Amino acid sequence: MLRRDSAGRRAARLFGPALGAILAAWAGFAAPAAAQQSTSLDSCPARKPALRVAMVSGGEIYSSHPAETRFSSTHFTRLHQIPLFGANPEETALDAHYGVAESWTYLPGAKGMIVKIHDGLTFNNGAPITAEDVAFSLALVKSKFADYQGSGLLNGIGVTAKALDAKTVEIDFEKGSPTFDVEISAMVFPVYVTSKAYHSNGEISQEAFDKFRANPLAAGPYRVLARQAKDFITLVADRRDPVLGCPVYERVEVREVLETGTRMNQFRTGQFDLISGSRELVDQAKAAGANVYTKPDGNMVGFYFFQTDRPDNVFHDVRLRQAAAYAIDYKLLEEAIWLNLGIKPWGCAWPPATEISLKNPRFAKACGTPYPYDPDKARSLLAAAGYAPGKGPTIRLEYNVSYPEEPAFAEAIQPMLNAVGFDAQIARVTLTERDRRRTSGGHVNSILFFGSGGRYTSLAGSWSVYGPDQGWGPKDDQDVVRALQKASTATTVEEYMDATADLAELVHGRAYGPGFFSAGSVWFARKGIPDWGVEKSNGRGPLNLSALATKR
């Protein structure tokens, strides 16, 4: 059995020194020092009035239900919920001090694990967090009512769980999953622990989800005060947390503001303290007294060709997918839109440039280099597919301003695609419409682009964009299906990396997700907001707000 007390040595051996240092924080810890302290806010220092954040989220519904939150929700969800496997507030390292799991041991062949949970942890109503709650939470996230990425991941691995006693959980996998603790940690795609009793006495149904969402139970220093789907969420200080400590602010407000100019104007007039910025406004932000920060590998920039199993989709033909990739002068885009700041060439829209599989030479080769700009090659591929010069198919460039650069990117690539023979039309759609197209097959003849940035293990994201039952993936390509299944059932880290390399070769070679580069995300913070370490964050979410909004 793979024991928890060897985690640091195991990490360095399997993942290399950089990630090994991050994972080594798992080893040699004690229970949270604050576990027995009072949770009363009276024992905390005076709080600042509010932290006001404006951003574009990439599809956030601002749910108060922990099983409906996504990887991109971590920045605010971690303030009112507690993950099974924790990370420090700065999100520079996985750290069991900050999760429900105190220790864990892999079963032989990585076909499961035994998890021991911390003593002294409670939900905000005072009820203790138990092993039954952990087992229930995994079933909750696996259900069809949960976020599709989390559900797709746990179903792909074949996760089941049962409580052995009040402090011990056995988690079983259908075959194997040696990166499971990383994949569902607060650094990647956290599974938060929900009270089984409070969730309609263990009921898993749409009615139970709706009831919890309307009156949520917190497990952190803040609780949800108000929210509006795809608009905002407001948190209010609620307790001295046994893990994260005291809330620094009386309120934390996170609001969706799609237009970059609007965010900037509201920031300059004092309506927000922290906003997602853009490179062309850096000088303006500095002139207004703002501090400018960049989160490395915040976005992956590339093409997604979805629903390619449909014969009526022109991108069913691999030659058209490759032609579109060859048509893009990505180096010009790097200079004109991203100003060559925080750019790393990368040939896959997904998996990302931060994947642990970089240790595998096949993975590094498959995704390490984008398709070169070659308009003549693009024209020849269109001709080989039966299209006369200038008579290529009509296609949509679909975006929804989930990222600041999307409109400029769409406008820049449209003439590049048209120059080789496509008839590219730009279509801005709402997230609601995008979800409808995902489930109804409405993404034929379309190119989507952009995605949230890097992570150490990419399996949840891979299931989301390429999985055969997720509405987007090439379900007719059995090689892709096998690669995903192989990654989901690996029994060693080496097997996982080998399967991820298989997927990368298919994604790049068959151009399901040809990438161009990763780009750091830009943030503007008003004067007086301390440097909270976002530029050092290794977390999957857009911000590491726990480091800014809590203090032990």
PDB file of C-alpha atoms in Angstrom, residues 9 41 222 234 264 267 288 304 398 466 543 549:
ATOM      1  CA  ARG A   9       9.561  11.345  -1.444  1.00  0.00           C
ATOM      2  CA  LEU A  41     -16.069  36.404  15.354  1.00  0.00           C
ATOM      3  CA  TYR A 222     -17.804  33.294   5.231  1.00  0.00           C
ATOM      4  CA  THR A 234     -21.970  38.167  -2.028  1.00  0.00           C
ATOM      5  CA  MET A 264     -12.144  49.706 -16.006  1.00  0.00           C
ATOM      6  CA  PHE A 267     -12.593  50.493 -11.129  1.00  0.00           C
ATOM      7  CA  ALA A 288      -4.890  55.481 -11.906  1.00  0.00           C
ATOM      8  CA  TYR A 304     -12.006  23.631 -30.218  1.00  0.00           C
ATOM      9  CA  GLU A 398     -18.354  31.594 -31.522  1.00  0.00           C
ATOM     10  CA  TYR A 466     -13.499  15.335 -25.336  1.00  0.00           C
ATOM     11  CA  LEU A 543      -7.646  33.961  -8.076  1.00  0.00           C
ATOM     12  CA  ALA A 549      -9.676  37.521   2.471  1.00  0.00           C
TER      13      ALA A 549
END
